[in-house]
Tab-separated table of C-alpha atoms in Angstrom:
chain	number	residue	atom	x	y	z
A	97	MET	CA	-59.413	12.377	-6.733
A	98	PRO	CA	-55.706	12.852	-7.134
A	99	ASN	CA	-54.396	16.339	-6.672
A	100	ASN	CA	-52.589	17.365	-9.886
A	101	SER	CA	-51.548	20.815	-8.662
A	102	MET	CA	-47.916	21.926	-8.896
A	103	ALA	CA	-45.842	22.479	-5.758
A	104	GLU	CA	-42.372	24.015	-5.531
A	105	ARG	CA	-39.413	22.703	-3.572
A	106	TYR	CA	-35.611	22.632	-3.832
A	107	ILE	CA	-33.526	19.621	-4.832
A	108	TYR	CA	-29.759	19.623	-4.519
A	109	ASP	CA	-28.093	18.640	-7.805
A	110	PRO	CA	-24.446	17.539	-7.304
A	111	LEU	CA	-23.671	18.097	-10.972
A	112	THR	CA	-24.397	21.833	-10.792
A	113	GLN	CA	-23.403	22.152	-7.116
A	114	LYS	CA	-26.599	24.192	-6.546
A	115	LEU	CA	-30.072	23.879	-5.120
A	116	VAL	CA	-32.531	23.834	-7.997
A	117	LYS	CA	-36.095	25.082	-7.555
A	118	VAL	CA	-38.436	22.498	-9.106
A	119	ARG	CA	-42.124	22.460	-9.869
A	120	GLU	CA	-43.482	19.173	-8.585
A	121	LYS	CA	-46.555	17.498	-9.995
A	122	ARG	CA	-48.597	15.803	-7.276
A	123	GLY	CA	-50.923	12.847	-7.570
A	124	VAL	CA	-48.683	10.499	-9.585
A	125	ASP	CA	-48.781	6.941	-8.283
A	126	SER	CA	-45.109	5.945	-8.295
A	127	ALA	CA	-43.050	9.131	-8.453
A	128	SER	CA	-43.095	12.909	-8.432
A	129	TYR	CA	-41.934	14.350	-11.703
A	130	CYS	CA	-39.868	17.473	-11.256
A	131	CYS	CA	-38.647	20.020	-13.759
A	132	PRO	CA	-36.039	22.625	-12.856
A	133	ASP	CA	-37.138	26.223	-12.879
A	134	GLU	CA	-34.354	27.838	-14.917
A	135	ASN	CA	-35.276	31.308	-13.695
A	136	ASN	CA	-34.866	30.396	-10.059
A	137	VAL	CA	-31.474	28.664	-9.878
A	138	GLU	CA	-29.480	30.312	-7.114
A	139	PRO	CA	-26.339	29.427	-5.150
A	140	ILE	CA	-27.104	27.392	-2.069
A	141	ASP	CA	-25.781	30.080	0.334
A	142	GLU	CA	-28.351	32.596	-0.921
A	143	ILE	CA	-31.283	30.241	-0.459
A	144	ASN	CA	-30.837	28.799	2.986
A	145	LYS	CA	-28.254	30.011	5.494
A	146	SER	CA	-28.932	27.066	7.773
A	147	ILE	CA	-27.722	24.395	5.350
A	148	ASN	CA	-25.201	22.255	7.224
A	149	ASP	CA	-21.425	22.232	6.828
A	150	VAL	CA	-21.524	19.135	4.647
A	151	HIS	CA	-23.494	20.951	1.946
A	152	ASN	CA	-21.310	24.036	2.336
A	153	ASP	CA	-18.251	21.904	1.641
A	154	THR	CA	-19.898	20.769	-1.561
A	155	ILE	CA	-20.505	24.325	-2.696
A	156	ASN	CA	-16.905	25.276	-1.982
A	157	ALA	CA	-15.667	22.395	-4.118
A	158	GLN	CA	-15.009	22.935	-7.818
A	159	GLY	CA	-18.259	22.856	-9.767
A	160	TRP	CA	-19.485	20.028	-11.949
A	161	ILE	CA	-21.200	21.765	-14.849
A	162	GLY	CA	-23.179	19.771	-17.384
A	163	ASP	CA	-23.975	20.924	-20.886
A	164	ASN	CA	-27.681	20.126	-20.704
A	165	GLN	CA	-29.184	21.765	-17.620
A	166	GLU	CA	-32.740	21.421	-19.028
A	167	GLU	CA	-32.765	17.645	-18.733
A	168	GLU	CA	-35.675	16.383	-16.687
A	169	LEU	CA	-34.877	15.421	-13.101
A	170	ILE	CA	-36.743	12.545	-11.537
A	171	ALA	CA	-37.161	12.442	-7.753
A	172	SER	CA	-38.441	9.207	-6.242
A	173	GLU	CA	-40.891	9.277	-3.390
A	174	GLU	CA	-39.265	8.982	0.028
A	175	GLU	CA	-39.415	5.528	1.574
A	176	GLU	CA	-38.967	4.434	5.150
A	177	MET	CA	-35.327	3.478	5.656
A	178	GLN	CA	-34.276	0.179	7.142
A	179	SER	CA	-30.695	0.021	8.409
A	180	GLU	CA	-30.341	-3.628	7.390
A	181	LYS	CA	-31.588	-3.195	3.834
A	182	VAL	CA	-28.891	-3.805	1.204
A	183	THR	CA	-29.466	-3.014	-2.447
A	184	PRO	CA	-26.924	-4.264	-4.994
A	185	LEU	CA	-26.720	-1.746	-7.814
A	186	THR	CA	-26.537	-3.230	-11.282
A	187	PHE	CA	-26.419	-1.406	-14.593
A	188	LYS	CA	-27.263	-2.721	-18.039
A	189	ALA	CA	-25.587	-1.498	-21.181
A	190	GLY	CA	-27.416	1.438	-22.715
A	191	GLU	CA	-29.354	2.367	-19.559
A	192	ARG	CA	-27.282	5.379	-18.484
A	193	GLN	CA	-29.578	8.386	-18.149
A	194	HIS	CA	-27.074	11.233	-18.188
A	195	ASP	CA	-24.863	10.565	-21.218
A	196	LYS	CA	-25.633	14.082	-22.542
A	197	ARG	CA	-24.793	16.017	-19.403
A	198	GLY	CA	-21.157	16.552	-20.388
A	199	GLN	CA	-18.257	16.225	-17.962
A	200	TYR	CA	-19.108	14.791	-14.554
A	201	GLY	CA	-16.160	16.227	-12.633
A	202	ARG	CA	-13.979	14.266	-10.223
A	203	ILE	CA	-14.997	12.042	-7.350
A	204	THR	CA	-12.540	13.763	-4.991
A	205	GLU	CA	-14.371	17.074	-5.505
A	206	ILE	CA	-17.656	15.802	-4.122
A	207	GLY	CA	-18.747	17.681	-1.021
A	208	TYR	CA	-20.698	14.874	0.642
A	209	PRO	CA	-18.815	12.714	3.181
A	210	ALA	CA	-16.541	10.325	1.287
A	211	TYR	CA	-13.445	8.280	2.019
A	212	MET	CA	-11.323	5.532	0.466
A	213	VAL	CA	-9.845	2.612	2.440
A	214	ASN	CA	-7.392	-0.052	1.287
A	215	ARG	CA	-7.632	-3.801	1.865
A	216	LYS	CA	-6.311	-3.349	5.418
A	217	TRP	CA	-8.946	-0.657	5.978
A	218	GLU	CA	-6.480	2.140	6.324
A	219	VAL	CA	-7.865	5.470	5.126
A	220	GLU	CA	-5.976	6.529	2.013
A	221	TRP	CA	-8.182	9.470	1.108
A	222	ALA	CA	-10.959	11.378	2.871
A	223	ASN	CA	-12.608	14.712	2.172
A	224	GLN	CA	-13.203	17.395	4.788
A	225	SER	CA	-16.860	16.447	5.184
A	226	ALA	CA	-15.924	12.912	6.263
A	227	GLU	CA	-13.245	14.216	8.612
A	228	LYS	CA	-15.735	16.515	10.334
A	229	LEU	CA	-18.580	14.029	10.531
A	230	PHE	CA	-16.801	10.791	11.436
A	231	PHE	CA	-13.134	11.044	12.323
A	232	ALA	CA	-12.765	14.270	14.351
A	233	HIS	CA	-9.273	14.536	12.943
A	234	ASN	CA	-7.320	15.986	10.048
A	235	ILE	CA	-6.208	12.669	8.596
A	236	LYS	CA	-3.471	14.269	6.494
A	237	GLU	CA	-1.638	15.054	9.726
A	238	LEU	CA	-1.284	11.323	10.480
A	239	SER	CA	1.969	10.101	8.956
A	240	THR	CA	1.714	6.313	9.389
A	241	ALA	CA	-0.784	3.929	7.827
A	242	GLU	CA	-1.416	2.332	11.220
A	243	GLU	CA	-2.649	5.655	12.621
A	244	ARG	CA	-5.040	5.959	9.685
A	245	ASN	CA	-6.830	2.652	10.317
A	246	ILE	CA	-10.493	3.560	10.009
A	247	PHE	CA	-11.575	1.592	13.083
A	248	ARG	CA	-8.824	3.092	15.191
A	249	LEU	CA	-10.014	6.556	14.096
A	250	LEU	CA	-13.687	5.798	14.717
A	251	ILE	CA	-13.115	4.160	18.108
A	252	LYS	CA	-10.964	7.118	19.204
A	253	ALA	CA	-13.853	9.440	18.231
A	254	LEU	CA	-16.362	7.639	20.465
A	255	PRO	CA	-17.512	9.347	23.689
A	256	LYS	CA	-15.702	8.126	26.798
A	257	THR	CA	-18.868	8.112	28.938
A	258	ALA	CA	-22.596	8.149	28.330
A	259	LEU	CA	-22.676	11.788	29.478
A	260	THR	CA	-20.248	13.089	26.869
A	261	LEU	CA	-20.701	13.740	23.184
A	262	PRO	CA	-18.495	11.960	20.655
A	263	LYS	CA	-15.501	13.860	19.367
A	264	ALA	CA	-16.969	13.514	15.892
A	265	ALA	CA	-20.256	15.162	14.899
A	266	LEU	CA	-22.081	11.838	14.815
A	267	ILE	CA	-23.995	10.592	17.859
A	268	ASN	CA	-24.807	7.078	16.579
A	269	LEU	CA	-21.170	6.465	15.717
A	270	GLU	CA	-21.387	2.884	16.962
A	271	ASP	CA	-23.979	2.055	14.299
A	272	PHE	CA	-21.702	3.559	11.675
A	273	ILE	CA	-18.743	1.487	12.938
A	274	SER	CA	-20.835	-1.688	12.653
A	275	LEU	CA	-21.757	-0.806	9.076
A	276	ASN	CA	-18.095	-0.381	8.126
A	277	ALA	CA	-17.159	-3.527	10.061
A	278	GLU	CA	-19.542	-5.605	7.994
A	279	LEU	CA	-17.890	-4.403	4.791
A	280	ALA	CA	-14.400	-4.889	6.221
A	281	SER	CA	-14.999	-8.429	7.496
A	282	LEU	CA	-14.207	-9.845	4.046
A	283	ASP	CA	-10.762	-8.218	4.085
A	284	ILE	CA	-9.464	-8.394	7.640
A	285	PRO	CA	-10.018	-10.728	10.626
A	286	SER	CA	-11.922	-9.777	13.747
A	287	PRO	CA	-10.339	-6.975	15.819
A	288	LEU	CA	-8.926	-9.355	18.428
A	289	ASP	CA	-6.957	-11.175	15.695
A	290	SER	CA	-5.903	-8.163	13.639
A	291	SER	CA	-2.352	-6.865	14.023
A	292	THR	CA	-3.378	-3.619	12.332
A	293	LEU	CA	-5.404	-2.710	15.452
A	294	ARG	CA	-2.794	-3.606	18.054
A	295	SER	CA	-2.392	0.052	19.072
A	296	LEU	CA	-5.909	0.122	20.567
A	297	SER	CA	-6.296	-0.311	24.307
A	298	PRO	CA	-7.951	-3.519	25.641
A	299	GLU	CA	-11.100	-1.515	26.416
A	300	GLU	CA	-11.239	-0.057	22.906
A	301	LEU	CA	-10.640	-3.476	21.357
A	302	SER	CA	-13.468	-4.888	23.450
A	303	VAL	CA	-15.848	-2.184	22.200
A	304	LEU	CA	-14.848	-2.781	18.587
A	305	ASN	CA	-15.143	-6.536	18.938
A	306	LYS	CA	-18.695	-6.065	20.262
A	307	LEU	CA	-19.575	-3.938	17.229
A	308	TRP	CA	-17.922	-6.273	14.715
A	309	ARG	CA	-20.431	-7.735	12.291
A	310	LYS	CA	-19.629	-10.513	9.842
A	311	LYS	CA	-20.884	-9.919	6.316
A	312	GLU	CA	-23.442	-12.558	5.365
A	313	SER	CA	-22.275	-12.849	1.773
A	314	SER	CA	-18.755	-14.098	1.104
A	315	GLN	CA	-18.581	-12.129	-2.151
A	316	LYS	CA	-18.044	-8.413	-2.624
A	317	ILE	CA	-20.656	-6.487	-4.592
A	318	PRO	CA	-18.951	-3.958	-6.906
A	319	ILE	CA	-21.421	-1.180	-6.052
A	320	GLU	CA	-24.062	-1.424	-3.372
A	321	LYS	CA	-26.414	0.964	-1.578
A	322	ARG	CA	-27.544	0.776	2.025
A	323	GLU	CA	-30.060	3.047	3.686
A	324	PHE	CA	-28.795	4.543	6.908
A	325	VAL	CA	-29.855	7.234	9.387
A	326	LEU	CA	-27.116	9.464	10.774
A	327	ASN	CA	-27.815	11.226	14.047
A	328	HIS	CA	-25.945	14.542	14.150
A	329	HIS	CA	-25.562	16.072	17.633
A	330	ILE	CA	-26.623	19.515	16.334
A	331	GLU	CA	-28.850	18.841	13.337
A	332	GLY	CA	-30.529	15.680	14.560
A	333	GLU	CA	-31.417	12.647	12.449
A	334	LYS	CA	-30.816	12.694	8.738
A	335	LYS	CA	-31.444	9.959	6.164
A	336	TYR	CA	-28.540	8.984	3.906
A	337	ASN	CA	-27.724	6.494	1.191
A	338	PHE	CA	-24.551	4.667	2.184
A	339	ILE	CA	-22.821	3.889	-1.146
A	340	SER	CA	-19.853	1.493	-1.199
A	341	CYS	CA	-17.861	0.921	-4.375
A	342	VAL	CA	-15.255	-1.864	-4.415
A	343	PHE	CA	-12.092	-1.579	-6.499
A	344	ARG	CA	-8.944	-3.692	-6.588
A	345	GLU	CA	-7.207	-0.838	-4.768
A	346	GLY	CA	-9.765	-0.653	-1.961
A	347	THR	CA	-13.295	0.458	-1.096
A	348	LEU	CA	-14.770	3.899	-1.699
A	349	VAL	CA	-17.596	4.979	0.628
A	350	ILE	CA	-19.886	7.955	-0.065
A	351	LEU	CA	-22.862	9.100	2.015
A	352	ILE	CA	-25.510	10.892	-0.047
A	353	PRO	CA	-28.565	12.549	1.586
A	354	SER	CA	-31.693	10.592	0.709
A	355	ASP	CA	-33.319	13.621	-0.952
A	356	VAL	CA	-30.469	13.996	-3.449
A	357	LEU	CA	-30.539	12.417	-6.896
A	358	LEU	CA	-28.280	9.350	-7.047
A	359	ASP	CA	-28.134	8.972	-10.830
A	360	PRO	CA	-25.322	11.503	-11.461
A	361	ILE	CA	-23.191	9.955	-8.714
A	362	MET	CA	-23.809	6.457	-10.054
A	363	ASP	CA	-22.898	7.580	-13.551
A	364	LEU	CA	-19.656	8.943	-12.176
A	365	LEU	CA	-18.866	5.684	-10.349
A	366	LEU	CA	-19.417	3.690	-13.542
A	367	GLY	CA	-16.257	5.292	-14.916
A	368	ARG	CA	-14.188	3.074	-12.628
A	369	GLU	CA	-10.836	3.742	-14.294
A	370	LYS	CA	-11.316	7.502	-14.010
A	371	VAL	CA	-12.441	7.217	-10.380
A	372	VAL	CA	-9.479	5.037	-9.365
A	373	ARG	CA	-7.010	7.340	-11.105
A	374	ASP	CA	-8.482	10.353	-9.321
A	375	LEU	CA	-8.312	8.598	-5.943
A	376	MET	CA	-4.731	7.432	-6.522
A	377	LEU	CA	-3.651	10.929	-7.495
A	378	ASN	CA	-5.060	12.191	-4.199
A	379	LYS	CA	-3.913	9.252	-2.083
A	380	MET	CA	-2.104	10.346	1.063
A	381	PRO	CA	1.563	9.322	1.304
A	382	SER	CA	2.679	7.390	4.367
A	383	PHE	CA	5.953	6.984	6.241
A	384	CYS	CA	6.720	3.270	6.208
A	385	SER	CA	9.413	0.601	6.120
A	386	LEU	CA	10.129	-0.682	2.647
A	387	CYS	CA	12.673	-2.623	0.627
A	388	VAL	CA	13.741	-1.094	-2.694
A	389	LEU	CA	14.988	-3.166	-5.641
A	390	VAL	CA	16.676	-1.393	-8.545
A	391	ALA	CA	17.659	-3.489	-11.576
A	392	ASP	CA	19.499	-2.253	-14.649
A	393	LEU	CA	19.891	-4.180	-17.917
A	394	GLN	CA	23.640	-4.268	-18.553
A	395	ASN	CA	24.876	-2.937	-21.909
A	396	SER	CA	21.327	-2.134	-23.039
A	397	VAL	CA	22.567	0.567	-25.427
A	398	LYS	CA	24.867	-1.884	-27.247
A	399	ILE	CA	22.170	-4.551	-27.372
A	400	SER	CA	19.738	-2.039	-28.836
A	401	ALA	CA	22.302	-1.084	-31.479
A	402	ASP	CA	22.938	-4.731	-32.398
A	403	LEU	CA	19.293	-5.607	-33.029
A	404	PRO	CA	16.695	-4.376	-35.519
A	405	PRO	CA	14.066	-2.220	-33.765
A	406	ALA	CA	11.369	-4.896	-34.028
A	407	GLU	CA	13.589	-7.546	-32.448
A	408	TYR	CA	14.767	-5.252	-29.670
A	409	PHE	CA	11.140	-4.458	-28.858
A	410	GLU	CA	10.406	-8.200	-28.843
A	411	LEU	CA	13.317	-8.832	-26.461
A	412	VAL	CA	12.319	-6.089	-24.021
A	413	SER	CA	8.681	-7.213	-24.060
A	414	GLN	CA	9.752	-10.792	-23.376
A	415	ILE	CA	11.915	-9.713	-20.436
A	416	TRP	CA	9.229	-7.631	-18.744
A	417	SER	CA	6.430	-10.149	-19.314
A	418	ARG	CA	8.460	-12.959	-17.732
A	419	MET	CA	9.506	-10.819	-14.792
A	420	GLU	CA	5.980	-9.658	-13.997
A	421	ASN	CA	4.930	-12.951	-12.412
A	422	SER	CA	7.858	-12.746	-9.996
A	423	PHE	CA	6.975	-9.176	-9.043
A	424	ARG	CA	3.404	-10.230	-8.324
A	425	LYS	CA	4.500	-13.352	-6.459
A	426	TYR	CA	6.639	-11.313	-4.075
A	427	HIS	CA	4.266	-8.309	-3.897
A	428	GLY	CA	6.573	-5.826	-5.597
A	429	THR	CA	4.930	-2.479	-6.331
A	430	MET	CA	6.021	-0.834	-9.565
A	431	GLY	CA	7.994	2.372	-9.145
A	432	LYS	CA	9.333	4.985	-11.492
A	433	HIS	CA	11.859	3.440	-13.875
A	434	VAL	CA	15.398	4.781	-13.810
A	435	GLY	CA	17.074	4.865	-17.238
A	436	ASP	CA	17.014	1.368	-18.753
A	437	GLY	CA	16.233	-0.245	-15.432
A	438	LEU	CA	13.280	-0.816	-13.189
A	439	VAL	CA	12.316	-0.095	-9.594
A	440	ARG	CA	10.145	-2.220	-7.309
A	441	PHE	CA	9.028	-1.479	-3.755
A	442	PHE	CA	8.331	-4.188	-1.183
A	443	LEU	CA	6.309	-2.782	1.713
A	444	ALA	CA	6.569	-3.998	5.289
A	445	GLU	CA	3.575	-5.673	6.945
A	446	PRO	CA	2.955	-5.203	10.693
A	447	GLU	CA	2.526	-8.920	11.344
A	448	THR	CA	5.745	-9.958	9.496
A	449	PRO	CA	8.324	-7.195	10.017
A	450	PHE	CA	11.044	-8.889	7.920
A	451	GLN	CA	8.963	-10.414	5.107
A	452	HIS	CA	9.367	-7.393	2.809
A	453	VAL	CA	13.160	-7.817	3.012
A	454	LEU	CA	12.963	-11.511	2.180
A	455	ASN	CA	10.523	-10.799	-0.656
A	456	GLY	CA	12.957	-8.318	-2.183
A	457	LEU	CA	15.895	-10.743	-2.016
A	458	LEU	CA	13.938	-13.699	-3.378
A	459	CYS	CA	12.504	-11.576	-6.176
A	460	ALA	CA	15.991	-10.363	-7.148
A	461	TYR	CA	17.323	-13.908	-7.238
A	462	GLU	CA	14.371	-15.194	-9.251
A	463	ILE	CA	14.419	-12.480	-11.931
A	464	ARG	CA	18.156	-13.002	-12.318
A	465	LYS	CA	17.558	-16.708	-13.034
A	466	LYS	CA	14.757	-15.919	-15.476
A	467	LEU	CA	16.935	-13.479	-17.387
A	468	ALA	CA	19.668	-16.135	-17.584
A	469	GLU	CA	17.146	-18.419	-19.292
A	470	ILE	CA	16.214	-15.666	-21.753
A	471	ASN	CA	19.920	-15.058	-22.350
A	472	SER	CA	20.432	-18.722	-23.327
A	473	GLU	CA	17.487	-18.593	-25.723
A	474	TRP	CA	18.779	-15.474	-27.476
A	475	ASN	CA	22.352	-16.779	-27.635
A	476	ILE	CA	21.050	-19.785	-29.574
A	477	ARG	CA	18.869	-17.579	-31.734
A	478	LYS	CA	21.393	-14.832	-32.550
A	479	LYS	CA	24.717	-16.622	-31.941
A	480	TRP	CA	26.147	-13.413	-30.514
A	481	ALA	CA	28.569	-12.490	-27.718
A	482	ASN	CA	26.155	-10.246	-25.816
A	483	ARG	CA	25.144	-11.309	-22.316
A	484	LEU	CA	21.702	-10.396	-21.007
A	485	CYS	CA	21.858	-9.748	-17.273
A	486	PHE	CA	20.417	-7.484	-14.589
A	487	ASN	CA	22.715	-5.569	-12.272
A	488	ILE	CA	20.682	-5.366	-9.079
A	489	GLY	CA	20.894	-3.264	-5.944
A	490	ILE	CA	18.669	-3.716	-2.861
A	491	HIS	CA	18.395	-1.650	0.304
A	492	GLU	CA	15.875	-1.188	3.139
A	493	GLY	CA	14.730	1.821	5.116
A	494	ARG	CA	11.826	3.975	6.290
A	495	GLU	CA	10.695	6.504	3.702
A	496	TRP	CA	7.698	8.515	2.560
A	497	PHE	CA	5.832	6.371	0.050
A	498	GLY	CA	3.017	7.496	-2.204
A	499	TYR	CA	1.554	7.893	-5.678
A	500	ILE	CA	2.726	10.402	-8.263
A	501	PRO	CA	0.738	11.648	-11.298
A	502	VAL	CA	2.400	9.283	-13.800
A	503	ASN	CA	0.550	6.092	-12.830
A	504	GLN	CA	3.427	5.011	-10.610
A	505	PHE	CA	4.349	4.859	-6.950
A	506	THR	CA	7.488	6.426	-5.585
A	507	ALA	CA	9.431	6.714	-2.351
A	508	LEU	CA	11.464	9.751	-1.376
A	509	GLY	CA	14.722	9.423	0.523
A	510	ASP	CA	18.103	7.755	0.760
A	511	THR	CA	16.781	4.190	0.453
A	512	VAL	CA	15.975	4.604	-3.244
A	513	ASN	CA	19.233	6.459	-3.937
A	514	ILE	CA	21.344	3.789	-2.223
A	515	SER	CA	19.569	0.995	-4.116
A	516	GLY	CA	20.250	2.816	-7.373
A	517	ARG	CA	23.945	3.225	-6.513
A	518	LEU	CA	24.264	-0.470	-5.622
A	519	SER	CA	22.673	-1.371	-8.960
A	520	GLU	CA	25.333	0.741	-10.709
A	521	PHE	CA	28.043	-0.858	-8.549
A	522	ALA	CA	26.926	-4.381	-9.529
A	523	ARG	CA	28.364	-5.882	-12.714
A	524	ASP	CA	27.743	-8.989	-14.811
A	525	GLY	CA	24.383	-9.798	-13.263
A	526	ALA	CA	25.389	-9.520	-9.601
A	527	VAL	CA	22.979	-8.735	-6.762
A	528	TRP	CA	24.393	-6.355	-4.130
A	529	THR	CA	22.657	-5.467	-0.897
A	530	SER	CA	23.455	-3.771	2.397
A	531	LYS	CA	24.501	-5.184	5.756
A	532	HIS	CA	21.554	-3.340	7.252
A	533	LEU	CA	19.103	-5.274	5.068
A	534	ILE	CA	20.643	-8.677	5.809
A	535	SER	CA	20.640	-7.947	9.548
A	536	LEU	CA	16.856	-7.529	9.478
A	537	LEU	CA	16.391	-11.209	8.605
A	538	PRO	CA	16.145	-13.873	11.323
A	539	THR	CA	19.229	-16.041	11.734
A	540	ASP	CA	17.518	-19.166	10.374
A	541	ILE	CA	16.650	-17.264	7.172
A	542	GLN	CA	20.187	-15.891	6.825
A	543	LYS	CA	21.536	-19.439	6.935
A	544	LYS	CA	19.529	-20.249	3.798
A	545	LEU	CA	21.248	-17.469	1.834
A	546	VAL	CA	24.717	-17.556	0.322
A	547	PHE	CA	26.202	-14.068	0.524
A	548	GLY	CA	29.677	-12.649	0.972
A	549	ILE	CA	32.599	-10.819	-0.617
A	550	ARG	CA	34.938	-11.852	-3.433
A	551	ARG	CA	38.511	-11.068	-2.438
A	552	SER	CA	41.846	-11.317	-4.241
A	553	SER	CA	44.538	-13.665	-2.931
A	554	SER	CA	47.774	-15.251	-4.139
A	555	GLN	CA	45.681	-18.157	-5.418
A	556	GLY	CA	43.361	-15.808	-7.300
A	557	GLU	CA	39.866	-14.641	-6.429
A	558	ILE	CA	38.210	-16.337	-3.465
A	559	PHE	CA	34.698	-15.992	-2.067
A	560	VAL	CA	34.445	-15.331	1.663
A	561	ALA	CA	30.956	-16.257	2.773
A	562	ASN	CA	28.896	-14.409	5.411
A	563	THR	CA	31.060	-11.294	5.266
A	564	PHE	CA	30.585	-7.640	4.380
A	565	SER	CA	32.794	-4.834	3.146
A	566	ARG	CA	32.622	-1.071	2.692
A	567	ILE	CA	32.288	0.295	-0.830
A	568	MET	CA	35.502	2.292	-0.324
A	569	ASP	CA	37.388	-0.969	0.300
A	570	LEU	CA	36.016	-2.631	-2.829
A	571	THR	CA	36.727	0.006	-5.480
A	572	GLU	CA	39.133	2.838	-6.243
A	573	LEU	CA	37.111	5.955	-5.580
A	574	SER	CA	39.874	8.158	-7.000
A	575	ARG	CA	39.078	6.962	-10.525
A	576	PRO	CA	36.674	9.328	-12.335
A	577	GLU	CA	34.229	6.574	-13.283
A	578	ASN	CA	33.864	5.609	-9.612
A	579	SER	CA	33.191	9.115	-8.268
A	580	LYS	CA	29.453	8.384	-8.218
A	581	PHE	CA	30.052	5.919	-5.366
A	582	VAL	CA	31.601	8.495	-3.034
A	583	ASP	CA	28.251	9.191	-1.345
A	584	ILE	CA	27.936	5.516	-0.311
A	585	SER	CA	31.654	4.906	0.304
A	586	THR	CA	31.156	3.936	3.962
A	587	LEU	CA	28.152	1.695	3.308
A	588	SER	CA	28.769	-1.907	4.348
A	589	VAL	CA	27.577	-4.243	1.589
A	590	THR	CA	27.580	-7.867	0.463
A	591	GLU	CA	26.839	-9.847	-2.706
A	592	LEU	CA	23.911	-12.279	-2.793
A	593	VAL	CA	25.050	-15.372	-4.666
A	594	GLU	CA	22.597	-18.178	-3.949
A	595	VAL	CA	19.230	-18.825	-2.277
A	596	ASP	CA	18.084	-22.115	-0.784
A	597	GLN	CA	15.414	-23.660	-3.008
A	598	LYS	CA	13.212	-24.222	0.056
A	599	LEU	CA	12.891	-20.468	0.465
A	600	LEU	CA	11.844	-20.086	-3.157
A	601	ASP	CA	9.251	-22.823	-2.632
A	602	GLY	CA	7.894	-20.972	0.410
A	603	ASN	CA	9.225	-23.421	3.004
């Protein structure tokens, strides 16, 4: 005969950030139905002083308080975990169980181990629980993206000999590396072929290559759950649900103890836009090489005054929509707009150290041509004397690059300021760039560009190809309108005039 007596135990509810005492009805075939005891809800610290640091981190985080604490909690019976078992998580419309719980909080406030990696598997966000358990490092102290590669961090945390403990809290760290490697195999090649892991020693690369596991499916599952046992060197074995959530921006990984309700976490992950925004707001900046393009629409105030509001809006929309394909083609990241202009960042890749420079130049040339086409269309339509053109400035440097709370990326430093000044220096749709940027390109690429300086002579203006000049030699800095160029007066610059079609075609 089934035993229908009630037993009491505690279940950790991540929404309330507390352990909840529940009365558990025994003898049910498929599940144990639990109801919270409202008179016995206490902070976790007062119930069990031996709860591990991971749970303590959760309690210290800001609370997630729901409006309906009386809602019935359902705890599934524990099952034997199999490390290879993968469960795709799918949700049908109308099946959410916690719509009446109120606000769910933010994913970055969760106290369980969690981290976000980009498509190159560089850690862009991690909470303290993940740092303690896996990485043995304060990741925010690492300034470059290369240092924050998750496999570099995990391999560095491995024990050096069989007699030593890992630097991280996890003993079976190799199993955890293999689990991440399987997820990463759809994004990056094997360790021996990956330039992002070139800083590892041959021995470390050999270990990682041994642990590398190719994902069986060639398609990413938006949200999936794997069952995994973590072996902590103090607390012993502990069963977790390994949750991976794939976004365009990267992959979010959360490890939830198997005795914790998953429904509230899954509800939170269903709000993908909110989750991504929260992660981007907390994304760690990195110090990297980048090319900055600043483009300003010449005489935009006059053009706006000449057109009815509806037509000016139509013109601006047409310009940005046509330019967007070029920005995507050359991997330009949108930055904070300056005045009537725009800013795009082209980030360096380890395997092609000059490609970001070439991308910036080709993008500038292409958007200039596209705007010339739009200009011809509007000249026919309006029969006016206005000329639509971008004045463009491009420069390259190493700067801190990250996300700011206005849905845009930004870089801090002289590179952006110099690009902006060159954009102001350019007139009538010209593209001006620095000698430093051109010098980063291989000689064979430089030969496919037409750049130089226009100089005055007795025969009039002549173009001297493959030359540079200082700003102070190209303009009269004593004139009030040119005082803004004083800070770049010694910068050696050149004008980009033409690009070989083969470069535009990718040859």
